[in-house]
CSV table of C-alpha atoms and ligand atoms in Angstrom, one decimal:
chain,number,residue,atom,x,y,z
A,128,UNK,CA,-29.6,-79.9,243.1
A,129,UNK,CA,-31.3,-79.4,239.8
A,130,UNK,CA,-31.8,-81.7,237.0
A,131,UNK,CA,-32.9,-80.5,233.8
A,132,UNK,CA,-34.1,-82.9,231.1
A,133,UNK,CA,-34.4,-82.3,227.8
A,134,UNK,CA,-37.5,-82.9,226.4
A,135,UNK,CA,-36.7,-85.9,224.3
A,136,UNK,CA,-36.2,-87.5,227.0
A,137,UNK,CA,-38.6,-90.5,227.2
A,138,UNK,CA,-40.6,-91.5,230.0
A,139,UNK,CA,-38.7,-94.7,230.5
A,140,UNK,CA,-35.5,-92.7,230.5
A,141,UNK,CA,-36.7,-90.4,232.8
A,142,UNK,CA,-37.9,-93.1,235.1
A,143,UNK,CA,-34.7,-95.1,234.8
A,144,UNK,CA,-32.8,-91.8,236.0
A,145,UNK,CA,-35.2,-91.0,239.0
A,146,UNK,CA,-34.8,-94.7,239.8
A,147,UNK,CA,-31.0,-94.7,240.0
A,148,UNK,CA,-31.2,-91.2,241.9
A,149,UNK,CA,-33.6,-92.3,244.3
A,150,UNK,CA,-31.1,-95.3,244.8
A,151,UNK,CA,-28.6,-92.8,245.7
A,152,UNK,CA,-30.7,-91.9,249.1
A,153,UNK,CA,-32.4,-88.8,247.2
A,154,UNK,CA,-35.7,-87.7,247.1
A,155,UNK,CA,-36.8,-86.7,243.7
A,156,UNK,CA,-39.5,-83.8,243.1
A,157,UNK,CA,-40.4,-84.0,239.4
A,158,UNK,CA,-42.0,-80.5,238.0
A,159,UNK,CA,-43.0,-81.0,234.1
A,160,UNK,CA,-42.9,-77.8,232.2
A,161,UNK,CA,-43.6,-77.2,228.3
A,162,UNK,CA,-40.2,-77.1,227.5
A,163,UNK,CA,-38.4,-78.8,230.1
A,164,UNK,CA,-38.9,-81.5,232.6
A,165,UNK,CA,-37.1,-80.6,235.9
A,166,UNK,CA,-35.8,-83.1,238.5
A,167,UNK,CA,-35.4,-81.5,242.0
A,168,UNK,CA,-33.2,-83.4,243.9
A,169,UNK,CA,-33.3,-83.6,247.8
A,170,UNK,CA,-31.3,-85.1,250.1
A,171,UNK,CA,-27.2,-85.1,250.4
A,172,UNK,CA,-26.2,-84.6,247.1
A,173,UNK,CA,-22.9,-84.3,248.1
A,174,UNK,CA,-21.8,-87.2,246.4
A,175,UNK,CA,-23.4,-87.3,243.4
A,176,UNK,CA,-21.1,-86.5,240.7
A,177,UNK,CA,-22.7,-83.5,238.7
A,178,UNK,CA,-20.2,-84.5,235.7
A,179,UNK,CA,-21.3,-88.0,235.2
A,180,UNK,CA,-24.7,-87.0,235.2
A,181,UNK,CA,-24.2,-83.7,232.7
A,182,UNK,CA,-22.8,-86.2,230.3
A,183,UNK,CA,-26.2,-88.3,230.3
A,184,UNK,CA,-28.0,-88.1,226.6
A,185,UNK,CA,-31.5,-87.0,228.7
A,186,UNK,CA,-29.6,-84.3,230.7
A,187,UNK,CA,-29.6,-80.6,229.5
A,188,UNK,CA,-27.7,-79.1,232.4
A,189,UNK,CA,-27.4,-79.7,236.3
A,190,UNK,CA,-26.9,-77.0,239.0
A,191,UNK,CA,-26.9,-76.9,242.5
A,192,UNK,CA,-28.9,-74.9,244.5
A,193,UNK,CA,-27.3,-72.5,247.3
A,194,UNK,CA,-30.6,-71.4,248.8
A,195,UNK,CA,-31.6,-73.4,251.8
A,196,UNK,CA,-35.1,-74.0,250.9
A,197,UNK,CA,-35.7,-76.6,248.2
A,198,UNK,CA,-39.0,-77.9,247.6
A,199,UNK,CA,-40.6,-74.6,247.5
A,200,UNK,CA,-37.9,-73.0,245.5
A,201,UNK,CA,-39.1,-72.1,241.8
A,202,UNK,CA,-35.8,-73.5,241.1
A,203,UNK,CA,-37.3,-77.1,241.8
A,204,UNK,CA,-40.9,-75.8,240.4
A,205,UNK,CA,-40.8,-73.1,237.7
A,206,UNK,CA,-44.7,-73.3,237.1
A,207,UNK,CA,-46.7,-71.5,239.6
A,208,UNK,CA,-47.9,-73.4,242.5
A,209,UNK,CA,-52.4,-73.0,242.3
A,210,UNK,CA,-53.8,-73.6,245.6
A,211,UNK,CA,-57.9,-74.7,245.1
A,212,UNK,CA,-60.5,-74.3,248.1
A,213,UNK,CA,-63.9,-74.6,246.8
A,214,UNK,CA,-64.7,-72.6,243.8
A,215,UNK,CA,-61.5,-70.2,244.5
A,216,UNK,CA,-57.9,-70.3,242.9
A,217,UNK,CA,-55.0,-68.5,244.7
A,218,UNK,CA,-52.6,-68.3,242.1
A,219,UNK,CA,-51.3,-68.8,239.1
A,220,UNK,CA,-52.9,-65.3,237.8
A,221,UNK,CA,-55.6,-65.3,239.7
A,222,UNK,CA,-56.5,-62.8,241.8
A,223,UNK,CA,-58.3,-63.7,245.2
A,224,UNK,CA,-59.7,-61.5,248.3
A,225,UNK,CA,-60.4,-62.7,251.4
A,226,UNK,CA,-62.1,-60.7,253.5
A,227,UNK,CA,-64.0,-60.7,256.8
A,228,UNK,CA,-64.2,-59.5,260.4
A,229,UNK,CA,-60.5,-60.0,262.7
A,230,UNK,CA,-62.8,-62.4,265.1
A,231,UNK,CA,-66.5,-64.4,265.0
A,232,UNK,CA,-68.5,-62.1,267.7
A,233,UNK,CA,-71.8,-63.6,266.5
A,234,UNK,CA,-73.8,-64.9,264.5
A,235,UNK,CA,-75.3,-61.6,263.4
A,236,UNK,CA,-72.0,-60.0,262.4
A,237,UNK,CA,-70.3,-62.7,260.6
A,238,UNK,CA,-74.0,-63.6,258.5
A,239,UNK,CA,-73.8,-59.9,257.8
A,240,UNK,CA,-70.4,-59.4,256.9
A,241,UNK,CA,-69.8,-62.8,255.2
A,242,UNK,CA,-73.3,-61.4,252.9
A,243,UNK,CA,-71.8,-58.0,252.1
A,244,UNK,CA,-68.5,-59.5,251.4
A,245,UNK,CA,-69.6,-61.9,248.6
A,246,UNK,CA,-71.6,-59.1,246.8
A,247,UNK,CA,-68.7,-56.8,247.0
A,248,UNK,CA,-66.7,-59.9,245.1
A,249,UNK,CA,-64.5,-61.1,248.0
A,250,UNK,CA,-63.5,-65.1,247.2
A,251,UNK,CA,-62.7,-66.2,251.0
A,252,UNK,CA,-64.7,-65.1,253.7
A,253,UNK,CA,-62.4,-64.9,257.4
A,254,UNK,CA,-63.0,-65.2,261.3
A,255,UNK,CA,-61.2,-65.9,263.7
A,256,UNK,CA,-62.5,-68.5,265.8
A,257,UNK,CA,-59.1,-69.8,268.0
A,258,UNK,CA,-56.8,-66.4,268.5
A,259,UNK,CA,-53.4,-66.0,270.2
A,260,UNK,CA,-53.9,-62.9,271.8
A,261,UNK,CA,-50.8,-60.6,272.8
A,262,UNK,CA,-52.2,-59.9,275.7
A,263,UNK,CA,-53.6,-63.0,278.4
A,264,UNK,CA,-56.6,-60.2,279.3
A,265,UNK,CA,-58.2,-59.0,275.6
A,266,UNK,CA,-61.1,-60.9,274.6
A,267,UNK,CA,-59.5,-64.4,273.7
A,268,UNK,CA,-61.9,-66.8,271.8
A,269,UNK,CA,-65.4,-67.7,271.2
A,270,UNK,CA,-64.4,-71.4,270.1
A,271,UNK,CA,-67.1,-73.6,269.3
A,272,UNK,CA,-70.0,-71.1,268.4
A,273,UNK,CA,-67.5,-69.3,266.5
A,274,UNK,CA,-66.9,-72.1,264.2
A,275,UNK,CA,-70.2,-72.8,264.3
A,276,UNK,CA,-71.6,-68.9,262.6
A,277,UNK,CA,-69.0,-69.3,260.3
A,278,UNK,CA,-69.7,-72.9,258.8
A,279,UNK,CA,-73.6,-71.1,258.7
A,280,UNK,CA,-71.9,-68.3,257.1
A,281,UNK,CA,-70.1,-70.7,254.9
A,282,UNK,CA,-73.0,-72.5,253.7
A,283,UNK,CA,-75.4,-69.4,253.0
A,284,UNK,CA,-72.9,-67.3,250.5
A,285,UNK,CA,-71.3,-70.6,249.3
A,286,UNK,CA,-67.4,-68.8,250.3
A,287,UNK,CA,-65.1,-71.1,251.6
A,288,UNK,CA,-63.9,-70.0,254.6
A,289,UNK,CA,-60.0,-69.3,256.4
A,290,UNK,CA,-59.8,-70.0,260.1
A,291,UNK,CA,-56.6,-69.5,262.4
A,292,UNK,CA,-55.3,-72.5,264.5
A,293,UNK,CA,-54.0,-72.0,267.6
A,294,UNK,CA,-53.2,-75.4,268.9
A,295,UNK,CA,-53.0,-78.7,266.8
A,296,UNK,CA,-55.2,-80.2,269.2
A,297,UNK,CA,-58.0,-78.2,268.1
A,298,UNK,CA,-57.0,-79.4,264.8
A,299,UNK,CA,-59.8,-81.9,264.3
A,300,UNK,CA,-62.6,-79.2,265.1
A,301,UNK,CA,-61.3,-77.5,261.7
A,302,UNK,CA,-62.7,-80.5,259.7
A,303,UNK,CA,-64.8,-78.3,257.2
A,304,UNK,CA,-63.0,-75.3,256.9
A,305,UNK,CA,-61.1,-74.9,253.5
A,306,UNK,CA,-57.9,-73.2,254.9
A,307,UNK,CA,-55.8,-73.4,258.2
A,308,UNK,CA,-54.1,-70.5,258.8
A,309,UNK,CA,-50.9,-70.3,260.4
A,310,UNK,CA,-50.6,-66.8,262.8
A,311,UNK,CA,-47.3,-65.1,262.7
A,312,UNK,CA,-46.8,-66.1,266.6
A,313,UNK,CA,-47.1,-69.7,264.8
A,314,UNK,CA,-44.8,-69.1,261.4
A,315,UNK,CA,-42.0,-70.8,263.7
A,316,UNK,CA,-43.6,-73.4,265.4
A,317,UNK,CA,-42.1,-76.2,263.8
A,318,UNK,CA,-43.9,-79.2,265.7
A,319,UNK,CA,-47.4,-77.4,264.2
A,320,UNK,CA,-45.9,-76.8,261.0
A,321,UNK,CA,-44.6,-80.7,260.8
A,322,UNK,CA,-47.9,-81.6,261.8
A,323,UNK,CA,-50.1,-79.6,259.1
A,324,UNK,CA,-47.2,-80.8,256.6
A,325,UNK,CA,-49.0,-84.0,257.2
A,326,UNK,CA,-52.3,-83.1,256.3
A,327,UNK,CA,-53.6,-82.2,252.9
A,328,UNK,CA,-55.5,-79.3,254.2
A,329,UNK,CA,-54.6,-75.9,252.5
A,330,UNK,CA,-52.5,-73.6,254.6
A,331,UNK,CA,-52.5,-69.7,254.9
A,332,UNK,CA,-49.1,-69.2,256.4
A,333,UNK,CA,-48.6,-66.0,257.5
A,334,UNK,CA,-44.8,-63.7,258.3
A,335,UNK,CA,-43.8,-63.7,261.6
A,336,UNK,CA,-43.4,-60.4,263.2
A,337,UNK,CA,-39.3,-60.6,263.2
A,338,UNK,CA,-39.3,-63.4,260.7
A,339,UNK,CA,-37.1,-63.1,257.4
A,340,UNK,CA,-38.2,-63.7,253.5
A,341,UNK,CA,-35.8,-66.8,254.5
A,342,UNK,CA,-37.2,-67.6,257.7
A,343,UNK,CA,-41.0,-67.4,256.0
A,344,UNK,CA,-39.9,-69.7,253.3
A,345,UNK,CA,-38.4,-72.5,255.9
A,346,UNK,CA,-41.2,-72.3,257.4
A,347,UNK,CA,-43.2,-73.0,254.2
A,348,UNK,CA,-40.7,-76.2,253.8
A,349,UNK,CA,-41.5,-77.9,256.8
A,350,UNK,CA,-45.3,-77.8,255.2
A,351,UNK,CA,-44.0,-79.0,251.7
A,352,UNK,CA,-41.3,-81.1,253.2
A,353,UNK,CA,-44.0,-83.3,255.5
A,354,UNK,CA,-45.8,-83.9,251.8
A,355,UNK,CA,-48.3,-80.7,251.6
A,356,UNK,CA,-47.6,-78.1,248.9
A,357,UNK,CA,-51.1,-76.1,249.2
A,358,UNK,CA,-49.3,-73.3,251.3
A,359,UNK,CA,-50.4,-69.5,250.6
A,360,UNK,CA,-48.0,-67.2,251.6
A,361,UNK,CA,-49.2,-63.8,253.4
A,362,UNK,CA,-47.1,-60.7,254.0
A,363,UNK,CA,-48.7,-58.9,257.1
A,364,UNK,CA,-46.3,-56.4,258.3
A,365,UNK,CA,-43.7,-56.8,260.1
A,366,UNK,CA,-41.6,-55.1,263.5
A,367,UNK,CA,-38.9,-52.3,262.8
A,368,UNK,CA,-38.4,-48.9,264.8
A,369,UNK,CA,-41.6,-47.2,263.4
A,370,UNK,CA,-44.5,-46.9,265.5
A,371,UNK,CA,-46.9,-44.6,263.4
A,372,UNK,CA,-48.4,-47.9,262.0
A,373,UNK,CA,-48.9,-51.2,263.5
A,374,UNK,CA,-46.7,-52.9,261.5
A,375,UNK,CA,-44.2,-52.0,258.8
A,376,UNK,CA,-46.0,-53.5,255.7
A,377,UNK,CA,-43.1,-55.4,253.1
A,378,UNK,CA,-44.2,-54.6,250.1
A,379,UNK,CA,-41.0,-55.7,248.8
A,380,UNK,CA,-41.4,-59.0,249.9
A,381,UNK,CA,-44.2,-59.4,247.1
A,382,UNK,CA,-41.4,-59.6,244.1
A,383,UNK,CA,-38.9,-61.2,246.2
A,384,UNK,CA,-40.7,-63.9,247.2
A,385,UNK,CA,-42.6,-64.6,243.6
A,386,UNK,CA,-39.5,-64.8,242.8
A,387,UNK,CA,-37.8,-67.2,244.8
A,388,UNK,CA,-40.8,-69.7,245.3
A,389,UNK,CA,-43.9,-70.9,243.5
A,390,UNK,CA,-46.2,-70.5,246.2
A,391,UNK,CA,-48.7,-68.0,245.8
A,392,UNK,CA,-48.4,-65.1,248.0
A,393,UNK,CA,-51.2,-62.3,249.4
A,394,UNK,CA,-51.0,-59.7,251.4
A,395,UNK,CA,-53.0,-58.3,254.8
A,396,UNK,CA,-53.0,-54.3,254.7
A,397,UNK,CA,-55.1,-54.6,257.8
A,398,UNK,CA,-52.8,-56.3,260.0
A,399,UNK,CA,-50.2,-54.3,258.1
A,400,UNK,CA,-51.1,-50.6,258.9
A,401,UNK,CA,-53.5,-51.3,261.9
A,402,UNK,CA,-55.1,-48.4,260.5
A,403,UNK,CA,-58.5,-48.7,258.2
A,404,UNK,CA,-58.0,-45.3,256.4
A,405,UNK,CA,-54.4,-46.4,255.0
A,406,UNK,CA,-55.5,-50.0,253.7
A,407,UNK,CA,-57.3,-49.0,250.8
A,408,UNK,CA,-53.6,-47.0,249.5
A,409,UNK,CA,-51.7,-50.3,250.6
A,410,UNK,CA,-54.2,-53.2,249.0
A,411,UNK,CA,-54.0,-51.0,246.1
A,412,UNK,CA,-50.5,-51.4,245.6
A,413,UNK,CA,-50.1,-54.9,247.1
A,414,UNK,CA,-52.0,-55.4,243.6
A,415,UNK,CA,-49.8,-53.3,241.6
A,416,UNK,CA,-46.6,-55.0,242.6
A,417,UNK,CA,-48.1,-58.4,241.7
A,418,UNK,CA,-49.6,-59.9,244.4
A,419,UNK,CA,-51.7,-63.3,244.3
A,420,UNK,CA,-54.8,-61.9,246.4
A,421,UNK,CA,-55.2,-59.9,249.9
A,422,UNK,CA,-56.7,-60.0,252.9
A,423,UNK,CA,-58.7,-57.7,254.3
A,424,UNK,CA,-60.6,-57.2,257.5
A,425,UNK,CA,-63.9,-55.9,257.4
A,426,UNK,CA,-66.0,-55.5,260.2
A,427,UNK,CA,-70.6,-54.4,259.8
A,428,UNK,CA,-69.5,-52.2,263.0
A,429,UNK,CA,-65.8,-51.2,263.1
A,430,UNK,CA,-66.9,-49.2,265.7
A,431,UNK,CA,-68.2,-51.6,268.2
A,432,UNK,CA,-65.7,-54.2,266.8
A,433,UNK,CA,-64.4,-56.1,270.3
A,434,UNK,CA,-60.8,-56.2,268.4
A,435,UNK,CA,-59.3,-54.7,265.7
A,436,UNK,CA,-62.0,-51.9,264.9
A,437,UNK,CA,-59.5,-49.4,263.8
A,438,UNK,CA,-58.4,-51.9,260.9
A,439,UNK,CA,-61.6,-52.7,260.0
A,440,UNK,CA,-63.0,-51.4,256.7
A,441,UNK,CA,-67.0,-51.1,256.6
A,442,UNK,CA,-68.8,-53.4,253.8
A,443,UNK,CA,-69.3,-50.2,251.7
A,444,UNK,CA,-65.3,-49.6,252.0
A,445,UNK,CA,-64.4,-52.8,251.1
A,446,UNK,CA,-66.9,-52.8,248.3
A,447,UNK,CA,-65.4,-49.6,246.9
A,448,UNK,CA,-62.0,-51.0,247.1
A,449,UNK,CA,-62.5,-54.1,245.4
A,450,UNK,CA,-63.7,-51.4,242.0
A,451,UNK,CA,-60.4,-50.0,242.6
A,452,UNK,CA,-58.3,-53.2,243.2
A,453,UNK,CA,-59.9,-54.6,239.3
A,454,UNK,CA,-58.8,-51.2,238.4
A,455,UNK,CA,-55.4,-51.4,239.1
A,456,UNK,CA,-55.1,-54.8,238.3
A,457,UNK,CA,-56.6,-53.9,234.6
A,458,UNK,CA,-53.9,-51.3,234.2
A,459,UNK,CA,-50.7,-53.4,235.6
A,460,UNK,CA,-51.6,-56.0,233.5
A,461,UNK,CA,-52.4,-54.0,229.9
B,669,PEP,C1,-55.3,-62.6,262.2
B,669,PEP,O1,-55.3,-62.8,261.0
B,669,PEP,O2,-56.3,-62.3,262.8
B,669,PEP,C2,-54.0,-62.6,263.0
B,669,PEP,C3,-54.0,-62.8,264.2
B,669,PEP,O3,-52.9,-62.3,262.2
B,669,PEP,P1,-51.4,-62.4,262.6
B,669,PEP,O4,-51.1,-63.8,263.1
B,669,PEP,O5,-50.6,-62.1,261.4
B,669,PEP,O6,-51.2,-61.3,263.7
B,670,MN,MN1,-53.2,-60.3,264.3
């Protein structure tokens, strides 16, 4: 349920109210506009009556909310949600890459790549370090050193850096990394979900392969629900009948979702297409149709790459895409 206050309401009225509703068993999520102050209410509202509290001098209106998501519903929190690692914003108008190999296959390739990435303008460098695999034979992980050439990486170009989890017990080893990310094979694992929802660490939660806008957002609640609201939302394609491309990428998602939440949402082209000479044509309009940032997997040898070469742009690809990707975000926002 939402509680709009009007915006003479003073802040001893205001804290009177949350007090009272708080009494009633409900959790209150306060979200201050310009205008408007708006009180998200969770919890079983069921016997609140809406009446009583319409008729209250601070109250504008009331309105309960069908959708079963709540704390990340832009309902609850009109203002876009900003999520900060380091010196990078994802959201809230600003536009931010990340961008680096699909895995860490030394220290070579990620000092490289993370190097040529920052020129080109990426904000996030990524690697892979801990990787659910589909299959039990491909190359699985490189753990520890992995980490290791990326935290080098990290420190040399100054990007923060995005690295998958596989298993909350390796949790602890991702002590100076800026973002967790959440794999798709993950989005519904709900104990690892609670469990990050209890960290303040910022999370990259990416669509599961058969998992809806709705599912993806529930998801995103358990995070926000546990008490962490820096969640990033990423579209990476998802499983229909079409086998031409990896994935069938969502763009439609992008509008849906900015407009049914206030989390900031990117998109992965890479993982999307599978295929590195249709990711420049997808970022492109991942941008246009008002994504918060991308993701895209670049690789100093796509050829030699031990997974995901095919994907891979080279730094020279990436760096021409990113001229593009300014491009078209000049134009969509004149
Ligand atoms: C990845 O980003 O390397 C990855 C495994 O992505 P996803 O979980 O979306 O397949
Ligand atoms: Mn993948």
């Amino acid at each position: 349920m939402i509680t709009v206050l009007k915006s003479s309401a003073t802040k001893e009225q205001r804290d009177h109210l949350i007090s009272w509703l708080e009494g009633q068993g409900l959790q209150v999520h306060v979200s201050e506009g310009k205008e408007y102050t708006i009180l998200g209410l969770v919890g079983d509202t069921g016997h609140i009556d809406v009446e009583l509290l319409e008729s209250l001098a601070i109250v504008e209106s009331v309105k309960r909310v069908s959708e079963p998501f709540k704390k990340v519903n832009r309902k609850f929190h009109p203002l876009d949600t900003v999520v900060t690692v380091g010196g990078a914003s994802v959201g809230g108008g600003s536009f931010a890459v990340i961008a680096g190999p699909r895995a860490v296959e030394s220290r070579e390739q990620i000092t490289a790549v993370a190097a040529a990435v920052k020129d080109a303008g990426a904000s996030l460098l990524r690697g892979s370090a801990f990787r659910p695999r589909t299959s039990p034979y491909d190359l699985q992980v490189i753990h520890a050193e992995g980490l290791e050439y990326l935290l080098e990486a990290k420190k040399a170009t100054g990007l923060p850096i995005v690295v998958e989890l596989a298993d909350m017990k390796d949790f602890d080893l991702l002590a100076e990394v800026d973002v967790v990310q959440v794999g798709s094979r993950n989005m519904q694992n709900y104990e690892m979900l609670r469990a990050l929802g209890h960290t303040d660490k910022p999370i990259l939660l990416r669509r599961g392969l058969a998992g809806s806008i709705n599912d993806l957002l529930m998801s995103a609640e358990y995070l926000l629900a546990g008490g962490n609201a820096n969640v990033i939302l990423c579209e990476r394609g998802i499983r229909t009948f079409e086998t031409y491309t990896k994935n069938t990428l969502d763009l439609s998602a992008v509008p849906v979702l900015k407009q049914l939440t206030h989390l900031p949402v990117i998109v992965d082209p890479s993982h999307a297409t599978g295929r590195a000479d249709l990711v420049p044509s997808m970022a492109l309009a991942a941008a246009a149709c008002g994504a918060d940032g991308l993701m895209i997997e670049v690789h100093n040898d796509p050829l030699h790459a031990q997974c995901d070469g095919a994907q891979s742009l080279t730094p020279p690809q990436f760096a021409q895409l990113m001229e593009r990707v300014r491009r078209v975000r000049e134009a969509v926002q004149s």
